[in-house]
Amino acid sequence: MVKKGSTIQFLLKGMAVGESIAYLSVSEQEKILRAESQHELRWGSQTSLALATTASLSRGYQLADVMIHLQNWYKKRQYAPMGTIQDIDDVTKQALDNYTKNRDILASGISTDNADSENILSRMLPVSLYLYHQVGVSFINDESAMLMLHRIAGLTHNDEGALVSVGMLSLIVSQILDGRAMSDAVENGLAFGFEYYSRHQVFVDELKAFYELNLPDFSNIPADKIQLDGRASTTLEAVIWSLLNSESYTQALKKSLIHGHSNSIVPTLVSAIGAIYYKDDLVLELGQNLIVKRVFTTVIGQAERSSRFNLLNKPANLS
């Protein structure tokens, strides 16, 4: 049966569903995943930032425009209607405040160690789709595409470790979009990432954070061996572990919730990636329970009409 819904629709609604469910009690999570609850779903800042990024890229790639959309979320509460759960991490806040003061698009991002943060990963997923649809699965061979990826991330989180995590995640997503099985997508994405970043001296030292994730038996490690510490690379470990140990969207989301209420970003990412991989109708059904559906209708409609997130779009070299 052919599933209805575009890739960007599954991604954004999957993200919102995952983030919303992460805030609920365990009993309510279980009811929702058994389709026994119509609980209103209230997404958080991870989804809102992804919506802002998508809205900007629907107009084409302009780095300043991405920053303006992030500022509109921060200052005007766009993409974050009343009733949604919004907060801002210290790194993003500092970067957006920097831009307000200096208006320097390339100098606002934070490059200190605390910027190697999991908070960059969710809003970069729409960028992964954009690059795949505009350039193709081989965007890693296009330096202008990789520069775009790093610069959009670097608007807020400009630490080398964060940029490598964003690259690894994006390469895995591109493999999924290219039709690879999950295990192959992870293996190929990591291999391409190691090959690319090992050629750039500024990133070489960051690769050690991904050695365990790159082991053949990574999926067999116990979940409690993944020590979430807020860094992008360890969160990526938990996300990949959840996806590799699942055979359905629902199972993947359940696995992501093993990591507990202390981390809402893991289920946000797992739900988003699982949604585009499985294209389960449950994602769209649960999307009907989002507190303000109009926001998604508007942003998804813009993205679909732009053809910049369209799988049928013929890849073209960005340069």
PDB file of C-alpha atoms in Angstrom, residues 65-254:
ATOM      1  CA  ASP A  65      17.501  34.389   5.993  1.00  0.00           C
ATOM      2  CA  VAL A  66      17.984  31.244   8.090  1.00  0.00           C
ATOM      3  CA  MET A  67      19.232  33.426  10.948  1.00  0.00           C
ATOM      4  CA  ILE A  68      16.278  35.794  10.572  1.00  0.00           C
ATOM      5  CA  HIS A  69      13.877  32.854  10.843  1.00  0.00           C
ATOM      6  CA  LEU A  70      15.665  31.618  13.984  1.00  0.00           C
ATOM      7  CA  GLN A  71      15.458  35.141  15.408  1.00  0.00           C
ATOM      8  CA  ASN A  72      11.738  35.266  14.630  1.00  0.00           C
ATOM      9  CA  TRP A  73      11.270  32.120  16.723  1.00  0.00           C
ATOM     10  CA  TYR A  74      13.361  33.558  19.549  1.00  0.00           C
ATOM     11  CA  LYS A  75      11.904  37.057  19.661  1.00  0.00           C
ATOM     12  CA  LYS A  76       8.449  36.790  18.089  1.00  0.00           C
ATOM     13  CA  ARG A  77       7.508  33.205  18.978  1.00  0.00           C
ATOM     14  CA  GLN A  78       6.908  32.275  15.365  1.00  0.00           C
ATOM     15  CA  TYR A  79       6.566  28.493  14.822  1.00  0.00           C
ATOM     16  CA  ALA A  80       5.919  28.244  18.577  1.00  0.00           C
ATOM     17  CA  PRO A  81       2.250  29.031  19.248  1.00  0.00           C
ATOM     18  CA  MET A  82       0.780  29.419  22.706  1.00  0.00           C
ATOM     19  CA  GLY A  83       0.371  26.074  24.394  1.00  0.00           C
ATOM     20  CA  THR A  84       3.611  24.597  23.062  1.00  0.00           C
ATOM     21  CA  ILE A  85       6.624  23.859  25.246  1.00  0.00           C
ATOM     22  CA  GLN A  86       9.448  26.245  24.381  1.00  0.00           C
ATOM     23  CA  ASP A  87      12.832  26.825  25.932  1.00  0.00           C
ATOM     24  CA  ILE A  88      16.197  27.859  24.561  1.00  0.00           C
ATOM     25  CA  ASP A  89      19.540  26.263  25.313  1.00  0.00           C
ATOM     26  CA  ASP A  90      22.413  28.474  26.423  1.00  0.00           C
ATOM     27  CA  VAL A  91      24.417  28.094  23.214  1.00  0.00           C
ATOM     28  CA  THR A  92      21.556  28.997  20.886  1.00  0.00           C
ATOM     29  CA  LYS A  93      20.595  31.944  23.090  1.00  0.00           C
ATOM     30  CA  GLN A  94      24.143  33.292  23.152  1.00  0.00           C
ATOM     31  CA  ALA A  95      24.495  32.944  19.369  1.00  0.00           C
ATOM     32  CA  LEU A  96      21.192  34.683  18.638  1.00  0.00           C
ATOM     33  CA  ASP A  97      22.061  37.458  21.101  1.00  0.00           C
ATOM     34  CA  ASN A  98      25.460  37.823  19.414  1.00  0.00           C
ATOM     35  CA  TYR A  99      23.767  38.352  16.068  1.00  0.00           C
ATOM     36  CA  THR A 100      21.423  40.957  17.540  1.00  0.00           C
ATOM     37  CA  LYS A 101      24.460  42.896  18.754  1.00  0.00           C
ATOM     38  CA  ASN A 102      26.934  42.544  15.882  1.00  0.00           C
ATOM     39  CA  ARG A 103      24.851  41.544  12.822  1.00  0.00           C
ATOM     40  CA  ASP A 104      27.805  39.397  11.693  1.00  0.00           C
ATOM     41  CA  ILE A 105      26.373  36.175  10.269  1.00  0.00           C
ATOM     42  CA  LEU A 106      29.689  34.302  10.360  1.00  0.00           C
ATOM     43  CA  ALA A 107      30.793  35.443  13.823  1.00  0.00           C
ATOM     44  CA  SER A 108      27.673  34.814  15.897  1.00  0.00           C
ATOM     45  CA  GLY A 109      28.022  31.047  16.356  1.00  0.00           C
ATOM     46  CA  ILE A 110      29.621  29.643  19.501  1.00  0.00           C
ATOM     47  CA  SER A 111      32.852  27.653  19.079  1.00  0.00           C
ATOM     48  CA  THR A 112      33.647  26.813  22.710  1.00  0.00           C
ATOM     49  CA  ASP A 113      33.456  23.229  24.002  1.00  0.00           C
ATOM     50  CA  ASN A 114      29.878  23.597  25.288  1.00  0.00           C
ATOM     51  CA  ALA A 115      28.754  24.158  21.688  1.00  0.00           C
ATOM     52  CA  ASP A 116      29.365  20.456  20.991  1.00  0.00           C
ATOM     53  CA  SER A 117      25.746  20.009  21.977  1.00  0.00           C
ATOM     54  CA  GLU A 118      22.865  17.730  21.063  1.00  0.00           C
ATOM     55  CA  ASN A 119      20.651  20.789  20.632  1.00  0.00           C
ATOM     56  CA  ILE A 120      21.958  21.328  17.096  1.00  0.00           C
ATOM     57  CA  LEU A 121      20.840  17.983  15.671  1.00  0.00           C
ATOM     58  CA  SER A 122      17.063  18.329  15.275  1.00  0.00           C
ATOM     59  CA  ARG A 123      16.975  21.602  13.374  1.00  0.00           C
ATOM     60  CA  MET A 124      19.538  20.249  10.912  1.00  0.00           C
ATOM     61  CA  LEU A 125      17.364  17.341   9.725  1.00  0.00           C
ATOM     62  CA  PRO A 126      15.453  19.526   7.220  1.00  0.00           C
ATOM     63  CA  VAL A 127      18.835  20.696   5.900  1.00  0.00           C
ATOM     64  CA  SER A 128      19.749  17.049   5.258  1.00  0.00           C
ATOM     65  CA  LEU A 129      16.588  16.635   3.175  1.00  0.00           C
ATOM     66  CA  TYR A 130      17.246  19.877   1.329  1.00  0.00           C
ATOM     67  CA  LEU A 131      20.787  18.857   0.375  1.00  0.00           C
ATOM     68  CA  TYR A 132      19.732  15.376  -0.710  1.00  0.00           C
ATOM     69  CA  HIS A 133      16.940  16.683  -2.925  1.00  0.00           C
ATOM     70  CA  GLN A 134      19.028  19.463  -4.408  1.00  0.00           C
ATOM     71  CA  VAL A 135      22.360  17.678  -4.869  1.00  0.00           C
ATOM     72  CA  GLY A 136      21.737  13.947  -4.393  1.00  0.00           C
ATOM     73  CA  VAL A 137      23.163  11.296  -2.104  1.00  0.00           C
ATOM     74  CA  SER A 138      26.702  12.250  -3.123  1.00  0.00           C
ATOM     75  CA  PHE A 139      26.466  15.757  -1.633  1.00  0.00           C
ATOM     76  CA  ILE A 140      29.519  14.830   0.430  1.00  0.00           C
ATOM     77  CA  ASN A 141      31.528  15.198  -2.792  1.00  0.00           C
ATOM     78  CA  ASP A 142      30.227  18.738  -3.263  1.00  0.00           C
ATOM     79  CA  GLU A 143      32.259  21.122  -1.097  1.00  0.00           C
ATOM     80  CA  SER A 144      29.706  23.905  -1.501  1.00  0.00           C
ATOM     81  CA  ALA A 145      27.014  21.565  -0.136  1.00  0.00           C
ATOM     82  CA  MET A 146      29.130  20.566   2.861  1.00  0.00           C
ATOM     83  CA  LEU A 147      29.986  24.214   3.479  1.00  0.00           C
ATOM     84  CA  MET A 148      26.271  25.001   3.481  1.00  0.00           C
ATOM     85  CA  LEU A 149      25.634  22.219   6.009  1.00  0.00           C
ATOM     86  CA  HIS A 150      28.388  23.442   8.315  1.00  0.00           C
ATOM     87  CA  ARG A 151      27.493  27.109   8.004  1.00  0.00           C
ATOM     88  CA  ILE A 152      23.817  26.590   8.821  1.00  0.00           C
ATOM     89  CA  ALA A 153      24.798  24.554  11.890  1.00  0.00           C
ATOM     90  CA  GLY A 154      27.520  27.068  12.723  1.00  0.00           C
ATOM     91  CA  LEU A 155      25.029  29.915  12.997  1.00  0.00           C
ATOM     92  CA  THR A 156      24.620  28.716  16.578  1.00  0.00           C
ATOM     93  CA  HIS A 157      26.821  25.669  17.263  1.00  0.00           C
ATOM     94  CA  ASN A 158      30.176  26.234  15.573  1.00  0.00           C
ATOM     95  CA  ASP A 159      32.259  23.695  17.496  1.00  0.00           C
ATOM     96  CA  GLU A 160      34.056  21.131  15.316  1.00  0.00           C
ATOM     97  CA  GLY A 161      32.558  18.208  17.249  1.00  0.00           C
ATOM     98  CA  ALA A 162      29.033  19.491  16.665  1.00  0.00           C
ATOM     99  CA  LEU A 163      29.740  19.983  12.959  1.00  0.00           C
ATOM    100  CA  VAL A 164      31.053  16.422  12.571  1.00  0.00           C
ATOM    101  CA  SER A 165      27.955  15.043  14.348  1.00  0.00           C
ATOM    102  CA  VAL A 166      25.729  17.049  12.017  1.00  0.00           C
ATOM    103  CA  GLY A 167      27.654  15.685   9.041  1.00  0.00           C
ATOM    104  CA  MET A 168      27.432  12.075  10.208  1.00  0.00           C
ATOM    105  CA  LEU A 169      23.693  12.396  10.872  1.00  0.00           C
ATOM    106  CA  SER A 170      23.071  14.021   7.490  1.00  0.00           C
ATOM    107  CA  LEU A 171      25.008  11.348   5.617  1.00  0.00           C
ATOM    108  CA  ILE A 172      23.047   8.583   7.341  1.00  0.00           C
ATOM    109  CA  VAL A 173      19.772  10.338   6.481  1.00  0.00           C
ATOM    110  CA  SER A 174      20.857  10.708   2.850  1.00  0.00           C
ATOM    111  CA  GLN A 175      21.425   6.958   2.671  1.00  0.00           C
ATOM    112  CA  ILE A 176      17.947   6.335   4.091  1.00  0.00           C
ATOM    113  CA  LEU A 177      16.459   8.679   1.500  1.00  0.00           C
ATOM    114  CA  ASP A 178      18.363   6.767  -1.165  1.00  0.00           C
ATOM    115  CA  GLY A 179      16.484   3.591  -0.200  1.00  0.00           C
ATOM    116  CA  ARG A 180      19.093   1.782   1.892  1.00  0.00           C
ATOM    117  CA  ALA A 181      18.136  -0.563   4.717  1.00  0.00           C
ATOM    118  CA  MET A 182      18.733   1.017   8.121  1.00  0.00           C
ATOM    119  CA  SER A 183      21.866  -1.008   8.932  1.00  0.00           C
ATOM    120  CA  ASP A 184      23.363  -0.239   5.518  1.00  0.00           C
ATOM    121  CA  ALA A 185      22.427   3.432   5.793  1.00  0.00           C
ATOM    122  CA  VAL A 186      24.246   3.701   9.115  1.00  0.00           C
ATOM    123  CA  GLU A 187      27.289   1.778   7.897  1.00  0.00           C
ATOM    124  CA  ASN A 188      27.562   3.719   4.636  1.00  0.00           C
ATOM    125  CA  GLY A 189      26.863   7.095   6.198  1.00  0.00           C
ATOM    126  CA  LEU A 190      29.526   6.628   8.864  1.00  0.00           C
ATOM    127  CA  ALA A 191      32.050   5.323   6.324  1.00  0.00           C
ATOM    128  CA  PHE A 192      31.538   8.349   4.079  1.00  0.00           C
ATOM    129  CA  GLY A 193      31.743  10.623   7.116  1.00  0.00           C
ATOM    130  CA  PHE A 194      35.020   9.132   8.340  1.00  0.00           C
ATOM    131  CA  GLU A 195      36.461   9.392   4.846  1.00  0.00           C
ATOM    132  CA  TYR A 196      35.439  13.040   4.449  1.00  0.00           C
ATOM    133  CA  TYR A 197      36.393  14.367   7.890  1.00  0.00           C
ATOM    134  CA  SER A 198      39.705  12.497   7.998  1.00  0.00           C
ATOM    135  CA  ARG A 199      40.742  14.548   4.963  1.00  0.00           C
ATOM    136  CA  HIS A 200      40.206  17.810   6.851  1.00  0.00           C
ATOM    137  CA  GLN A 201      42.745  18.327   9.595  1.00  0.00           C
ATOM    138  CA  VAL A 202      40.531  20.617  11.656  1.00  0.00           C
ATOM    139  CA  PHE A 203      38.057  17.740  12.169  1.00  0.00           C
ATOM    140  CA  VAL A 204      40.368  14.733  12.570  1.00  0.00           C
ATOM    141  CA  ASP A 205      40.561  14.812  16.375  1.00  0.00           C
ATOM    142  CA  GLU A 206      36.744  14.784  16.613  1.00  0.00           C
ATOM    143  CA  LEU A 207      36.436  11.392  14.915  1.00  0.00           C
ATOM    144  CA  LYS A 208      37.442   9.489  18.044  1.00  0.00           C
ATOM    145  CA  ALA A 209      34.018  10.290  19.498  1.00  0.00           C
ATOM    146  CA  PHE A 210      32.488   8.065  16.788  1.00  0.00           C
ATOM    147  CA  TYR A 211      34.752   5.016  17.090  1.00  0.00           C
ATOM    148  CA  GLU A 212      32.297   2.992  19.199  1.00  0.00           C
ATOM    149  CA  LEU A 213      29.360   3.919  16.977  1.00  0.00           C
ATOM    150  CA  ASN A 214      31.374   2.634  14.029  1.00  0.00           C
ATOM    151  CA  LEU A 215      31.969  -0.828  15.534  1.00  0.00           C
ATOM    152  CA  PRO A 216      30.247  -3.753  13.731  1.00  0.00           C
ATOM    153  CA  ASP A 217      28.514  -4.933  16.921  1.00  0.00           C
ATOM    154  CA  PHE A 218      27.436  -1.503  18.148  1.00  0.00           C
ATOM    155  CA  SER A 219      23.739  -2.439  18.032  1.00  0.00           C
ATOM    156  CA  ASN A 220      24.368  -5.294  20.497  1.00  0.00           C
ATOM    157  CA  ILE A 221      25.596  -3.145  23.363  1.00  0.00           C
ATOM    158  CA  PRO A 222      23.177  -2.694  26.307  1.00  0.00           C
ATOM    159  CA  ALA A 223      21.237   0.567  26.221  1.00  0.00           C
ATOM    160  CA  ASP A 224      22.571   1.630  29.611  1.00  0.00           C
ATOM    161  CA  LYS A 225      26.115   1.591  28.251  1.00  0.00           C
ATOM    162  CA  ILE A 226      25.297   4.719  26.246  1.00  0.00           C
ATOM    163  CA  GLN A 227      26.074   7.550  28.624  1.00  0.00           C
ATOM    164  CA  LEU A 228      24.141  10.624  27.518  1.00  0.00           C
ATOM    165  CA  ASP A 229      26.105  13.712  28.499  1.00  0.00           C
ATOM    166  CA  GLY A 230      24.561  16.372  26.280  1.00  0.00           C
ATOM    167  CA  ARG A 231      27.186  16.078  23.557  1.00  0.00           C
ATOM    168  CA  ALA A 232      25.958  15.626  20.004  1.00  0.00           C
ATOM    169  CA  SER A 233      27.965  12.437  19.409  1.00  0.00           C
ATOM    170  CA  THR A 234      26.594  10.517  22.421  1.00  0.00           C
ATOM    171  CA  THR A 235      23.030  11.528  21.575  1.00  0.00           C
ATOM    172  CA  LEU A 236      23.650  10.307  18.035  1.00  0.00           C
ATOM    173  CA  GLU A 237      24.736   6.966  19.538  1.00  0.00           C
ATOM    174  CA  ALA A 238      21.412   6.631  21.382  1.00  0.00           C
ATOM    175  CA  VAL A 239      19.465   7.568  18.252  1.00  0.00           C
ATOM    176  CA  ILE A 240      21.274   5.064  16.032  1.00  0.00           C
ATOM    177  CA  TRP A 241      21.050   2.325  18.681  1.00  0.00           C
ATOM    178  CA  SER A 242      17.264   2.808  18.890  1.00  0.00           C
ATOM    179  CA  LEU A 243      16.849   2.662  15.114  1.00  0.00           C
ATOM    180  CA  LEU A 244      19.126  -0.349  14.616  1.00  0.00           C
ATOM    181  CA  ASN A 245      17.288  -2.323  17.286  1.00  0.00           C
ATOM    182  CA  SER A 246      13.844  -1.781  15.794  1.00  0.00           C
ATOM    183  CA  GLU A 247      11.757  -3.200  12.981  1.00  0.00           C
ATOM    184  CA  SER A 248       8.918  -0.647  12.994  1.00  0.00           C
ATOM    185  CA  TYR A 249       8.249   3.005  13.699  1.00  0.00           C
ATOM    186  CA  THR A 250       6.452   2.235  16.961  1.00  0.00           C
ATOM    187  CA  GLN A 251       9.223  -0.061  18.138  1.00  0.00           C
ATOM    188  CA  ALA A 252      11.867   2.567  17.342  1.00  0.00           C
ATOM    189  CA  LEU A 253      10.006   5.197  19.353  1.00  0.00           C
ATOM    190  CA  LYS A 254       9.646   2.796  22.280  1.00  0.00           C
TER     191      LYS A 254
END
